[in-house]
Amino acid sequence: MGRIIAIANQKGGVGKTTTAINLSACLAEKGKRVLAVDMDPQGNMTSGLGVDKDNAEKTVYDLIIGEAEINEVICQEALENLDVIPTNIDLSAAEIELIGVEDKEYIIRNAIHRVKDEYDFVIIDCPPSLSMLTVNAMTTADSVLVPIQCEYYALEGLSQLIHTIELVKERLNPELEIEGVVFTMYDARTNLSLQVVENVKDNLNQNIYKTIIPRNIRLAEAPSYGMPINKYDTKSTGAESYRMLAEEVINR
Ligand code: ADP
Ligand code: MG
């Protein structure tokens, strides 16, 4: 039975998409069947997994407006063991399209739950907002994984995010759990990264993944080649750390 994990944080640039791409790819590398779902109109998860977002025939947007069935939007075997539901900028109109639609919080859930048993993991990349797209990801998911960037304002906005998750759990998806937080862009050369990790550990009553993702230039380069890190530079520290995270997620 597929486990559905949404990668969310309404802050931009904290490593959501990088985590969504590379966690998906490393789970697939370990032989798990993975479906990667791109819910951010930027479409960076789509292109980062090597799918041409601008020439994708059907996308998440078509699912939302009822112009496509789930099986028509799945891009099979973008990588070995890994299917992708692509997105592009069209999705930015979804918020408007959803106004007044019945069960608008469950459109993606209803679609994904039809295929989830074909996968071990479904990984959903969320946009940097607490919008209806994020709500759709959270009603679909079993759990939310929150990337936290190791920088000074790390805790800012986190209580709002946790409140949102709790509201969705209370009103829309009683099964929803907080999977945990994962630290990203850790820079071992600065005290700041270490202080942020200590501070968050002291102040956040949530599960924290042991794996900490370091700042690694290879992780930033890989998307422009349309490759996840395990393909782009399989021996990099970035690849090793996302493999460790995948292992932890599997064993959870
Ligand atoms: P989000 O999806 O939360 O907006 P991204 O995953 O797109 O964040 O990351 C923001 C930027 O930081 C991107 O340019 C990405 O390549 C870069 N980045 C993310 N994680 C790392 C990392 N561990 N090391 C180096 N660069 C990173
Ligand atoms: Mg992103």
Short mmCIF file of C-alpha atoms and ligand atoms in Angstrom, two decimals:
data_model
loop_
_atom_site.label_atom_id
_atom_site.label_comp_id
_atom_site.label_asym_id
_atom_site.label_seq_id
_atom_site.Cartn_x
_atom_site.Cartn_y
_atom_site.Cartn_z
CA MET A 1 0.00 0.00 0.00
CA GLY A 2 1.45 3.34 -1.06
CA ARG A 3 2.62 5.81 1.55
CA ILE A 4 1.88 9.39 0.48
CA ILE A 5 4.23 12.12 1.69
CA ALA A 6 3.76 15.83 0.96
CA ILE A 7 6.89 18.00 1.10
CA ALA A 8 5.67 21.34 2.43
CA ASN A 9 6.82 24.65 3.86
CA GLN A 10 5.23 27.91 2.79
CA LYS A 11 8.64 29.55 2.72
CA GLY A 12 10.33 29.53 -0.66
CA GLY A 13 13.90 28.40 -1.19
CA VAL A 14 14.13 26.05 1.80
CA GLY A 15 14.83 22.91 -0.23
CA LYS A 16 11.35 21.45 -0.79
CA THR A 17 11.80 20.72 -4.48
CA THR A 18 15.38 19.53 -4.08
CA THR A 19 14.18 17.15 -1.37
CA ALA A 20 11.14 16.02 -3.36
CA ILE A 21 13.25 15.24 -6.45
CA ASN A 22 16.10 13.50 -4.70
CA LEU A 23 14.09 11.64 -2.08
CA SER A 24 11.88 10.28 -4.90
CA ALA A 25 14.91 9.28 -6.97
CA CYS A 26 16.74 7.64 -4.06
CA LEU A 27 13.65 5.68 -3.01
CA ALA A 28 13.36 4.49 -6.62
CA GLU A 29 17.06 3.60 -6.68
CA LYS A 30 16.43 1.37 -3.65
CA GLY A 31 13.87 -0.53 -5.70
CA LYS A 32 10.74 1.17 -4.37
CA ARG A 33 7.98 2.01 -6.83
CA VAL A 34 7.59 5.79 -6.66
CA LEU A 35 5.10 8.31 -8.04
CA ALA A 36 6.34 11.91 -7.95
CA VAL A 37 3.56 14.51 -8.08
CA ASP A 38 4.43 18.12 -8.85
CA MET A 39 1.96 20.54 -7.24
CA ASP A 40 4.06 23.69 -7.72
CA PRO A 41 3.21 25.70 -10.88
CA GLN A 42 6.96 26.42 -11.22
CA GLY A 43 7.26 22.81 -12.38
CA ASN A 44 10.81 22.47 -11.07
CA MET A 45 10.27 18.95 -9.76
CA THR A 46 8.97 17.94 -13.19
CA SER A 47 11.99 19.28 -15.08
CA GLY A 48 14.41 18.21 -12.34
CA LEU A 49 13.31 14.61 -12.95
CA GLY A 50 13.96 14.99 -16.66
CA VAL A 51 10.39 15.50 -17.86
CA ASP A 52 9.83 18.28 -20.40
CA LYS A 53 7.23 20.38 -18.59
CA ASP A 54 6.39 22.64 -21.50
CA ASN A 55 5.64 19.78 -23.83
CA ALA A 56 3.84 17.58 -21.31
CA GLU A 57 0.55 16.57 -22.88
CA LYS A 58 -1.49 16.40 -19.71
CA THR A 59 -0.59 17.86 -16.35
CA VAL A 60 -1.91 18.29 -12.81
CA TYR A 61 -3.88 21.25 -14.17
CA ASP A 62 -5.87 18.98 -16.51
CA LEU A 63 -6.67 16.74 -13.53
CA ILE A 64 -7.92 19.74 -11.55
CA ILE A 65 -10.18 21.07 -14.28
CA GLY A 66 -11.50 17.59 -15.01
CA GLU A 67 -9.96 17.40 -18.49
CA ALA A 68 -7.91 14.30 -17.79
CA GLU A 69 -8.11 10.99 -15.94
CA ILE A 70 -5.32 10.04 -13.57
CA ASN A 71 -3.86 7.45 -15.97
CA GLU A 72 -3.55 10.05 -18.74
CA VAL A 73 -1.39 12.39 -16.67
CA ILE A 74 1.11 9.84 -15.38
CA CYS A 75 4.40 9.96 -17.22
CA GLN A 76 5.58 6.35 -16.92
CA GLU A 77 9.15 5.45 -15.98
CA ALA A 78 10.68 8.91 -16.22
CA LEU A 79 13.42 7.03 -14.39
CA GLU A 80 13.59 3.38 -13.42
CA ASN A 81 10.83 2.67 -10.83
CA LEU A 82 9.75 6.30 -10.96
CA ASP A 83 6.64 7.78 -12.56
CA VAL A 84 5.92 11.51 -12.65
CA ILE A 85 2.75 13.58 -12.75
CA PRO A 86 4.08 16.73 -14.42
CA THR A 87 3.14 20.35 -13.94
CA ASN A 88 3.84 23.63 -15.63
CA ILE A 89 2.82 27.25 -15.26
CA ASP A 90 -0.75 26.41 -16.35
CA LEU A 91 -1.30 25.25 -12.77
CA SER A 92 -1.09 28.84 -11.54
CA ALA A 93 -4.67 29.30 -12.79
CA ALA A 94 -5.93 26.39 -10.69
CA GLU A 95 -6.67 28.49 -7.64
CA ILE A 96 -9.23 30.45 -9.65
CA GLU A 97 -10.62 27.38 -11.41
CA LEU A 98 -11.30 25.79 -8.02
CA ILE A 99 -13.54 28.60 -6.78
CA GLY A 100 -16.99 27.22 -6.11
CA VAL A 101 -16.09 23.69 -7.17
CA GLU A 102 -17.67 21.03 -4.99
CA ASP A 103 -15.14 19.02 -2.96
CA LYS A 104 -12.35 21.26 -4.24
CA GLU A 105 -10.14 20.19 -1.33
CA TYR A 106 -10.23 16.57 -2.53
CA ILE A 107 -9.69 16.75 -6.30
CA ILE A 108 -6.12 15.47 -6.19
CA ARG A 109 -6.87 13.00 -3.39
CA ASN A 110 -9.66 11.39 -5.38
CA ALA A 111 -7.35 10.98 -8.37
CA ILE A 112 -4.23 9.77 -6.55
CA HIS A 113 -6.07 7.33 -4.34
CA ARG A 114 -7.15 5.47 -7.46
CA VAL A 115 -3.53 4.56 -8.24
CA LYS A 116 -1.72 4.69 -4.91
CA ASP A 117 -1.73 0.92 -4.44
CA GLU A 118 0.49 0.60 -7.51
CA TYR A 119 3.26 2.43 -5.63
CA ASP A 120 5.32 2.08 -2.48
CA PHE A 121 5.65 5.86 -2.15
CA VAL A 122 3.90 8.90 -3.57
CA ILE A 123 5.95 12.08 -3.06
CA ILE A 124 4.19 15.43 -3.55
CA ASP A 125 6.11 18.68 -4.02
CA CYS A 126 4.11 21.68 -2.72
CA PRO A 127 4.19 25.34 -3.77
CA PRO A 128 5.64 27.95 -1.38
CA SER A 129 2.24 29.02 -0.02
CA LEU A 130 -0.61 27.78 2.13
CA SER A 131 -2.94 27.78 -0.87
CA MET A 132 -5.67 25.48 -2.13
CA LEU A 133 -2.96 23.52 -3.98
CA THR A 134 -1.17 22.87 -0.70
CA VAL A 135 -4.47 21.95 0.94
CA ASN A 136 -5.08 19.47 -1.89
CA ALA A 137 -1.63 17.97 -1.27
CA MET A 138 -2.38 17.70 2.46
CA THR A 139 -5.76 16.03 2.02
CA THR A 140 -4.07 13.51 -0.29
CA ALA A 141 -1.11 12.78 1.97
CA ASP A 142 -0.65 10.43 4.90
CA SER A 143 2.08 12.71 6.24
CA VAL A 144 3.89 15.99 5.74
CA LEU A 145 7.67 16.25 5.60
CA VAL A 146 8.95 19.75 6.36
CA PRO A 147 12.35 20.84 5.05
CA ILE A 148 13.97 23.50 7.22
CA GLN A 149 16.81 25.55 5.84
CA CYS A 150 19.69 26.06 8.25
CA GLU A 151 19.49 29.84 8.34
CA TYR A 152 18.66 32.48 10.90
CA TYR A 153 14.90 32.68 10.32
CA ALA A 154 14.42 28.91 10.25
CA LEU A 155 11.63 28.84 12.82
CA GLU A 156 9.73 31.74 11.28
CA GLY A 157 6.41 30.62 9.84
CA LEU A 158 6.78 27.13 11.26
CA SER A 159 4.02 27.50 13.85
CA GLN A 160 1.68 28.72 11.10
CA LEU A 161 2.56 25.68 8.99
CA ILE A 162 1.98 23.30 11.88
CA HIS A 163 -1.34 25.03 12.62
CA THR A 164 -2.37 24.56 8.98
CA ILE A 165 -1.49 20.87 9.11
CA GLU A 166 -3.53 20.51 12.31
CA LEU A 167 -6.52 22.31 10.76
CA VAL A 168 -6.43 20.04 7.71
CA LYS A 169 -6.21 17.01 10.00
CA GLU A 170 -9.14 18.20 12.10
CA ARG A 171 -11.44 19.17 9.26
CA LEU A 172 -10.43 17.40 6.08
CA ASN A 173 -8.02 14.50 6.57
CA PRO A 174 -8.03 12.84 10.03
CA GLU A 175 -5.23 10.47 8.94
CA LEU A 176 -2.72 13.28 8.34
CA GLU A 177 0.48 13.15 10.42
CA ILE A 178 3.60 15.26 10.58
CA GLU A 179 6.28 12.97 9.19
CA GLY A 180 9.00 15.18 10.62
CA VAL A 181 11.44 17.89 9.75
CA VAL A 182 14.62 17.56 7.76
CA PHE A 183 17.40 20.13 7.91
CA THR A 184 18.70 21.31 4.54
CA MET A 185 21.65 23.35 3.25
CA TYR A 186 23.70 22.66 6.36
CA ASP A 187 27.03 24.42 6.17
CA ALA A 188 29.58 22.75 8.42
CA ARG A 189 31.93 25.73 8.09
CA THR A 190 29.63 28.09 9.95
CA ASN A 191 28.45 28.12 13.54
CA LEU A 192 25.10 29.39 12.35
CA SER A 193 23.99 26.06 10.84
CA LEU A 194 24.83 24.25 14.07
CA GLN A 195 23.04 26.88 16.16
CA VAL A 196 19.93 26.65 13.98
CA VAL A 197 19.81 22.87 14.33
CA GLU A 198 20.22 23.10 18.14
CA ASN A 199 17.63 25.87 18.38
CA VAL A 200 15.03 24.03 16.31
CA LYS A 201 15.63 20.81 18.27
CA ASP A 202 15.05 22.72 21.54
CA ASN A 203 11.93 24.49 20.35
CA LEU A 204 10.14 22.07 18.10
CA ASN A 205 8.20 19.18 19.50
CA GLN A 206 8.31 17.14 16.28
CA ASN A 207 10.17 14.21 14.88
CA ILE A 208 13.51 15.34 13.43
CA TYR A 209 15.31 13.23 10.84
CA LYS A 210 18.83 12.21 11.79
CA THR A 211 19.99 12.81 8.24
CA ILE A 212 21.00 16.41 7.69
CA ILE A 213 21.33 17.56 4.08
CA PRO A 214 24.56 19.53 3.59
CA ARG A 215 24.95 22.50 1.33
CA ASN A 216 26.40 20.88 -1.79
CA ILE A 217 26.88 22.66 -5.09
CA ARG A 218 26.19 19.45 -7.03
CA LEU A 219 22.61 19.49 -5.67
CA ALA A 220 22.12 22.97 -7.10
CA GLU A 221 23.63 22.02 -10.48
CA ALA A 222 21.76 18.76 -11.09
CA PRO A 223 18.33 20.24 -12.04
CA SER A 224 19.72 22.12 -15.02
CA TYR A 225 20.75 18.71 -16.45
CA GLY A 226 17.29 17.27 -15.71
CA MET A 227 18.84 14.70 -13.40
CA PRO A 228 18.42 13.81 -9.74
CA ILE A 229 21.63 13.86 -7.72
CA ASN A 230 22.11 10.07 -7.69
CA LYS A 231 22.37 10.19 -11.49
CA TYR A 232 24.17 13.53 -11.86
CA ASP A 233 26.94 12.85 -9.34
CA THR A 234 26.34 9.55 -7.64
CA LYS A 235 29.28 9.86 -5.23
CA SER A 236 28.63 13.43 -4.10
CA THR A 237 27.83 14.21 -0.47
CA GLY A 238 24.43 15.39 -1.71
CA ALA A 239 23.68 11.97 -3.21
CA GLU A 240 24.91 10.15 -0.12
CA SER A 241 22.79 12.29 2.19
CA TYR A 242 19.59 11.85 0.17
CA ARG A 243 20.22 8.08 0.11
CA MET A 244 20.44 8.16 3.90
CA LEU A 245 17.23 10.17 4.11
CA ALA A 246 15.49 7.65 1.82
CA GLU A 247 16.66 4.83 4.10
CA GLU A 248 15.30 6.64 7.15
CA VAL A 249 11.97 7.29 5.42
CA ILE A 250 11.69 3.61 4.47
CA ASN A 251 12.39 2.52 8.03
CA ARG A 252 9.93 4.92 9.60
P1 ADP B 1 12.00 25.32 -2.52
O1 ADP B 1 11.40 24.25 -3.36
O2 ADP B 1 11.69 25.17 -1.06
O3 ADP B 1 11.66 26.69 -3.02
P2 ADP B 1 14.52 24.53 -3.72
O4 ADP B 1 14.64 23.07 -3.47
O5 ADP B 1 14.08 24.97 -5.06
O6 ADP B 1 13.60 25.20 -2.61
O7 ADP B 1 15.93 25.18 -3.34
C1 ADP B 1 16.17 26.57 -3.47
C2 ADP B 1 17.54 26.77 -4.12
O8 ADP B 1 18.57 26.26 -3.29
C3 ADP B 1 17.67 26.08 -5.46
O9 ADP B 1 18.45 26.86 -6.31
C4 ADP B 1 18.40 24.78 -5.11
O10 ADP B 1 19.16 24.29 -6.19
C5 ADP B 1 19.28 25.22 -3.96
N1 ADP B 1 19.52 24.14 -3.00
C6 ADP B 1 18.57 23.41 -2.35
N2 ADP B 1 19.13 22.52 -1.51
C7 ADP B 1 20.49 22.70 -1.63
C8 ADP B 1 21.63 22.09 -1.00
N3 ADP B 1 21.50 21.14 -0.08
N4 ADP B 1 22.86 22.53 -1.36
C9 ADP B 1 23.00 23.51 -2.28
N5 ADP B 1 21.98 24.11 -2.90
C10 ADP B 1 20.73 23.73 -2.57
MG MG B 2 10.00 24.38 -4.88
#
